[in-house]
Amino acid sequence: CVELIIDPLLIFSTYSGSTADNWGSTATPGEHGTLYSAGVTQQTLGGFFPATVGAFQTANRGSFDIGIIKYDSAGTKFLYATYLGGINNDSPESLVVDKTSGDLIVLGISSSPDFPTSANAFDKTFNLGTTIFNRVLNTDDEWDIVITRLSQNGGQLVGSTFLGGSGNEGLNHPKQSGGPLVVNYGDEMRGDVITDETGHVYISSVTSSDNFPIVDGFDDTFNGATDGLVAKLAPDLSSIVWSSYLGGSGFDAAYSIKFDKDKNIVLAGGTTSVDFPATAGSYQSVFNGIVDGWIARVASDGSAIMNATFTGTISFDQVYFIDLNANGNVFCYGQT
């Protein structure tokens, strides 16, 4: 036999080049080996985020803004760098490049009533919420989900919308507010976004709103302190195709989202709900204790939960990321 040696090659590694307070939250590959990163930046004490000429937003508008950078394939230059935000605090949670258009889709949360939205946005109005402490940003704010589509060159806002109800969206309750799902730095802000071959946008997240805009989903009833959330939106973010709560009577959140080969939606997250809708015959149909991870498969039209299982022990467990291989097997990554 021949010994196989896997020697990973580092293509590039670089600082962002910002002298402002600046840290990363998410990244995604782009076309032809390019790379996108997103985080938050705060222009304090003369700090400078290197926004590029022609970018959609070249100046900081509030306290923390989202900072997005697109690198060339060698990591030697910025193809663009832009702020994205309003007068208060804004933070990204996930990025994906839409393969149909080459646009960058940004999933984040915002406390800014003037967060930039598009003319035909599903919701151009910030929906307020309940003031809550965000341990990551060290701020007290009310939060909405925001979803933005930026052109490939970073110069145009193709679509952008608020998404929320009268509670907070996109933010897990922190420890200081009794949130049992948060144990690590950054756990407050977990969510995911993907697109399909027609450019439709799908998100997984969390909500505290009993009046979140639910459209043709399998569950239109808010069930606990927080519920997981899954939604499909039009490519230009002008409408919700379908959306649904996902959870039980405790704390629930959805962190990761993928497609299976039949374009059904596979989701994963964490729960304290003994009545989370696990299905009969699943790997683990009974809640085991404290916090359990969960995995669920939802029909492509959002009409039903096809399969759902807990995965956990008598201690603390959550699933943060999932993926599927060519055979359709589901792989999960988390914490126990």
Coordinates of C-alpha atoms in Angstrom, one line a residue:
C1 CA 0.0 0.0 0.0
V2 CA 1.0 3.6 -0.5
E3 CA 0.9 6.1 2.4
L4 CA -1.4 9.0 1.7
I5 CA -0.2 12.4 3.0
I6 CA -2.7 15.2 3.0
D7 CA -0.8 18.5 3.2
P8 CA -3.2 21.5 3.1
L9 CA -2.0 24.5 1.2
L10 CA -2.6 27.9 2.6
I11 CA -3.7 30.1 -0.3
F12 CA -3.6 33.3 1.6
S13 CA -4.0 34.8 5.0
T14 CA -4.3 38.5 5.7
Y15 CA -5.3 41.2 8.1
S16 CA -8.3 43.3 7.0
G17 CA -6.3 46.5 6.9
S18 CA -8.7 48.3 9.2
T19 CA -7.4 50.6 11.9
A20 CA -11.0 50.9 13.3
D21 CA -12.3 48.4 15.9
N22 CA -13.0 45.5 13.5
W23 CA -13.7 41.8 13.9
G24 CA -15.0 39.1 11.7
S25 CA -18.2 37.1 11.9
T26 CA -18.6 35.1 8.7
A27 CA -17.0 34.5 5.3
T28 CA -17.9 32.7 2.0
P29 CA -16.1 31.8 -1.2
G30 CA -16.9 33.8 -4.4
E31 CA -16.4 33.3 -8.1
H32 CA -12.9 32.3 -9.5
G33 CA -11.4 31.8 -6.0
T34 CA -12.4 35.1 -4.6
L35 CA -13.3 35.4 -0.9
Y36 CA -15.8 37.5 1.0
S37 CA -15.6 38.3 4.7
A38 CA -18.0 40.3 6.9
G39 CA -17.8 41.5 10.5
V40 CA -18.5 44.6 12.5
T41 CA -16.5 47.9 12.4
Q42 CA -16.7 50.8 14.8
Q43 CA -15.1 54.0 13.7
T44 CA -13.8 55.3 17.0
L45 CA -10.8 57.4 18.0
G46 CA -9.9 58.1 14.4
G47 CA -10.1 54.5 13.3
F48 CA -10.4 53.9 9.6
F49 CA -12.2 51.0 7.8
P50 CA -10.8 50.9 4.2
A51 CA -14.0 51.3 2.2
T52 CA -13.3 51.5 -1.5
V53 CA -14.3 54.1 -4.1
G54 CA -17.6 53.2 -5.7
A55 CA -18.7 50.9 -2.9
F56 CA -22.3 51.0 -1.9
Q57 CA -21.6 52.7 1.5
T58 CA -18.3 54.4 2.1
A59 CA -18.8 55.9 5.5
N60 CA -19.8 54.7 8.9
R61 CA -23.3 55.8 9.8
G62 CA -23.7 54.6 13.4
S63 CA -21.9 52.9 16.2
F64 CA -21.3 49.4 14.9
D65 CA -21.8 48.9 11.1
I66 CA -21.4 45.8 9.1
G67 CA -18.1 45.8 7.2
I68 CA -17.8 43.7 4.1
I69 CA -14.6 43.0 2.1
K70 CA -14.2 41.1 -1.1
Y71 CA -10.6 39.8 -1.7
D72 CA -9.0 38.7 -5.0
S73 CA -8.1 35.0 -5.3
A74 CA -4.5 35.6 -4.1
G75 CA -5.5 37.8 -1.1
T76 CA -3.3 40.6 -2.4
K77 CA -6.0 43.3 -2.8
F78 CA -9.5 44.3 -2.1
L79 CA -11.9 44.0 -5.0
Y80 CA -14.2 46.1 -2.8
A81 CA -14.9 47.0 0.8
T82 CA -18.1 48.6 2.0
Y83 CA -19.9 49.5 5.1
L84 CA -23.5 48.4 5.5
G85 CA -25.6 49.9 8.3
G86 CA -27.6 52.7 9.9
I87 CA -27.5 55.0 12.8
N88 CA -27.5 52.4 15.5
N89 CA -25.9 48.9 15.7
D90 CA -25.7 46.3 12.9
S91 CA -24.0 43.0 12.7
P92 CA -23.7 40.2 10.1
E93 CA -24.5 36.5 10.8
S94 CA -24.0 34.7 7.5
L95 CA -23.0 35.3 3.9
V96 CA -23.5 33.3 0.6
V97 CA -22.9 34.1 -3.0
D98 CA -25.9 33.5 -5.2
K99 CA -24.6 31.4 -8.1
T100 CA -27.3 32.5 -10.4
S101 CA -26.5 36.2 -10.3
G102 CA -23.1 36.4 -8.5
D103 CA -24.7 38.8 -6.0
L104 CA -23.6 38.6 -2.3
I105 CA -26.5 37.8 0.1
V106 CA -26.0 39.1 3.7
L107 CA -28.0 37.9 6.6
G108 CA -27.7 40.1 9.7
I109 CA -29.4 41.8 12.5
S110 CA -30.0 45.6 13.0
S111 CA -31.1 48.0 15.6
S112 CA -31.1 50.9 13.0
P113 CA -34.4 52.3 11.9
D114 CA -32.7 53.7 8.8
F115 CA -30.9 50.5 7.8
P116 CA -30.7 50.7 4.0
T117 CA -33.6 48.9 2.3
S118 CA -34.6 48.7 -1.3
A119 CA -37.6 50.4 -2.9
N120 CA -39.5 47.2 -3.3
A121 CA -38.5 45.6 0.0
F122 CA -40.9 43.3 1.7
D123 CA -40.6 45.5 4.8
K124 CA -39.0 48.9 4.8
T125 CA -39.8 49.7 8.4
F126 CA -37.9 48.7 11.5
N127 CA -40.2 46.7 13.7
L128 CA -38.8 47.5 17.2
G129 CA -38.7 44.9 19.9
T130 CA -37.7 44.7 23.5
T131 CA -34.5 46.2 24.7
I132 CA -32.0 43.5 25.4
F133 CA -28.3 43.3 26.2
N134 CA -26.1 42.1 23.4
R135 CA -23.0 40.7 25.1
V136 CA -21.0 40.5 21.8
L137 CA -21.4 44.2 21.0
N138 CA -21.8 45.3 24.7
T139 CA -24.9 47.3 23.8
D140 CA -28.6 47.5 24.8
D141 CA -30.8 47.4 21.7
E142 CA -33.9 46.1 20.0
W143 CA -33.3 43.9 16.9
D144 CA -34.7 43.0 13.5
I145 CA -33.4 40.5 11.0
V146 CA -32.0 42.2 7.9
I147 CA -31.3 40.5 4.6
T148 CA -29.4 42.4 1.8
R149 CA -28.4 41.5 -1.7
L150 CA -25.3 43.4 -3.0
S151 CA -24.2 43.4 -6.6
Q152 CA -21.0 41.5 -7.5
N153 CA -18.9 44.7 -7.6
G154 CA -20.3 45.9 -4.2
G155 CA -21.6 49.1 -5.7
Q156 CA -25.4 48.5 -5.9
L157 CA -28.0 47.5 -3.4
V158 CA -30.0 45.0 -5.4
G159 CA -32.5 44.2 -2.6
S160 CA -32.7 44.7 1.1
T161 CA -35.4 44.2 3.7
F162 CA -36.2 44.2 7.4
L163 CA -37.8 41.0 8.7
G164 CA -39.5 40.8 12.1
G165 CA -42.4 41.3 14.4
S166 CA -42.9 43.1 17.7
G167 CA -40.2 41.1 19.5
N168 CA -36.5 40.6 18.8
E169 CA -35.4 38.7 15.7
G170 CA -32.0 37.1 15.0
L171 CA -30.8 37.3 18.6
N172 CA -30.6 34.4 21.0
H173 CA -31.4 35.5 24.6
P174 CA -28.0 36.0 26.3
K175 CA -27.1 34.5 29.6
Q176 CA -27.9 37.8 31.4
S177 CA -31.5 37.5 30.2
G178 CA -31.8 33.8 31.2
G179 CA -31.0 32.4 27.7
P180 CA -30.1 28.7 28.1
L181 CA -28.9 28.3 24.5
V182 CA -26.0 30.8 24.9
V183 CA -22.7 29.4 26.4
N184 CA -20.0 30.6 24.1
Y185 CA -19.0 34.1 23.0
G186 CA -21.0 34.9 19.9
D187 CA -23.8 32.3 20.5
E188 CA -26.2 35.2 20.6
M189 CA -25.9 35.8 16.9
R190 CA -26.2 32.5 14.9
G191 CA -28.1 32.2 11.7
D192 CA -27.6 31.0 8.1
V193 CA -28.6 31.9 4.6
I194 CA -28.6 29.9 1.3
T195 CA -30.0 30.4 -2.2
D196 CA -31.4 28.0 -4.8
E197 CA -30.9 27.8 -8.6
T198 CA -33.5 30.5 -9.2
G199 CA -32.0 32.9 -6.7
H200 CA -34.6 32.6 -4.0
V201 CA -33.2 33.3 -0.5
Y202 CA -33.7 30.9 2.4
I203 CA -32.8 31.7 6.0
S204 CA -32.6 29.9 9.4
S205 CA -32.8 32.1 12.5
V206 CA -34.6 32.7 15.8
T207 CA -37.5 34.9 16.8
S208 CA -39.1 36.2 20.0
S209 CA -42.2 37.6 18.1
D210 CA -45.6 36.0 18.3
N211 CA -46.6 38.1 15.3
F212 CA -43.7 37.3 13.0
P213 CA -44.9 37.4 9.3
I214 CA -45.8 33.7 8.8
V215 CA -46.8 32.8 5.2
D216 CA -48.1 29.3 4.2
G217 CA -45.8 27.6 6.7
F218 CA -46.2 24.3 8.5
D219 CA -46.5 26.1 11.9
D220 CA -48.0 29.6 12.3
T221 CA -48.2 29.5 16.1
F222 CA -45.5 31.0 18.3
N223 CA -44.8 28.3 20.9
G224 CA -42.3 29.4 23.6
A225 CA -39.8 31.9 24.8
T226 CA -38.1 31.8 21.4
D227 CA -38.8 29.8 18.3
G228 CA -36.6 28.7 15.5
L229 CA -37.5 30.3 12.2
V230 CA -37.2 29.3 8.6
A231 CA -38.2 31.4 5.6
K232 CA -38.0 31.5 1.8
L233 CA -38.0 34.9 0.2
A234 CA -38.2 36.2 -3.4
P235 CA -34.8 36.8 -5.1
D236 CA -35.3 40.6 -4.9
L237 CA -36.4 40.3 -1.2
S238 CA -39.8 41.9 -2.1
S239 CA -41.9 39.1 -0.6
I240 CA -42.0 36.0 1.6
V241 CA -42.8 32.9 -0.4
W242 CA -43.3 30.9 2.8
S243 CA -42.1 31.1 6.4
S244 CA -42.7 29.1 9.6
Y245 CA -42.0 28.9 13.2
L246 CA -40.1 25.7 14.4
G247 CA -40.1 24.9 18.0
G248 CA -41.9 23.9 21.2
S249 CA -42.8 25.5 24.5
G250 CA -39.2 26.3 25.6
F251 CA -36.3 28.1 23.9
D252 CA -35.6 27.1 20.3
A253 CA -33.3 28.4 17.6
A254 CA -32.3 27.4 14.1
Y255 CA -28.6 27.9 13.2
S256 CA -27.9 26.1 10.0
I257 CA -29.7 25.4 6.7
K258 CA -28.9 23.3 3.6
F259 CA -30.8 21.6 0.7
D260 CA -31.1 17.9 0.2
K261 CA -31.0 16.4 -3.3
D262 CA -34.8 16.9 -3.7
K263 CA -34.5 20.6 -2.6
N264 CA -36.1 19.9 0.7
I265 CA -34.7 22.0 3.5
V266 CA -32.5 20.5 6.2
L267 CA -32.2 22.5 9.4
A268 CA -30.4 22.2 12.7
G269 CA -30.2 24.1 16.0
G270 CA -30.8 23.9 19.7
T271 CA -33.8 23.5 22.0
T272 CA -35.0 23.2 25.6
S273 CA -38.5 22.1 24.5
V274 CA -39.6 18.6 25.5
D275 CA -42.4 19.0 23.0
F276 CA -40.1 20.0 20.1
P277 CA -41.8 18.4 17.0
A278 CA -39.6 15.3 16.7
T279 CA -41.1 12.7 14.5
A280 CA -42.0 9.1 15.3
G281 CA -39.2 6.6 14.4
S282 CA -36.5 9.2 14.4
Y283 CA -33.0 8.6 15.7
Q284 CA -33.9 10.3 19.0
S285 CA -37.6 11.2 19.5
V286 CA -37.4 12.1 23.2
F287 CA -35.7 15.2 24.8
N288 CA -32.8 14.1 26.9
G289 CA -32.1 17.1 29.1
I290 CA -31.0 20.7 29.7
V291 CA -30.4 21.6 26.0
D292 CA -30.6 19.2 23.1
G293 CA -29.5 19.6 19.5
W294 CA -32.0 18.9 16.8
I295 CA -32.1 18.2 13.0
A296 CA -35.2 18.5 10.9
R297 CA -36.1 18.1 7.2
V298 CA -38.8 20.4 5.9
A299 CA -40.7 20.0 2.6
S300 CA -39.5 22.2 -0.2
D301 CA -42.8 24.2 -0.2
G302 CA -42.7 24.8 3.5
S303 CA -45.8 22.8 4.1
A304 CA -44.7 20.1 6.5
I305 CA -41.9 18.7 8.7
M306 CA -40.9 15.5 7.0
N307 CA -38.5 14.2 9.7
A308 CA -37.1 15.6 12.9
T309 CA -34.9 14.3 15.7
F310 CA -33.3 15.4 18.9
T311 CA -29.6 14.7 19.2
G312 CA -28.3 15.0 22.8
T313 CA -27.5 13.7 26.2
I314 CA -28.6 14.4 29.8
S315 CA -26.2 17.4 29.6
F316 CA -25.9 20.4 27.3
D317 CA -25.8 19.7 23.5
Q318 CA -26.4 21.8 20.4
V319 CA -25.9 21.4 16.6
Y320 CA -24.3 24.5 15.1
F321 CA -23.6 23.3 11.5
I322 CA -24.9 20.7 9.1
D323 CA -24.1 19.5 5.6
L324 CA -25.0 16.6 3.3
N325 CA -22.9 14.4 1.2
A326 CA -23.6 13.1 -2.3
N327 CA -25.5 10.1 -0.9
G328 CA -27.8 12.4 1.2
N329 CA -26.3 11.5 4.5
V330 CA -26.5 14.3 7.1
F331 CA -23.4 15.4 9.0
C332 CA -23.6 17.6 12.0
Y333 CA -21.1 19.6 14.0
G334 CA -21.8 21.0 17.4
Q335 CA -21.0 20.9 21.1
T336 CA -21.7 18.6 24.0

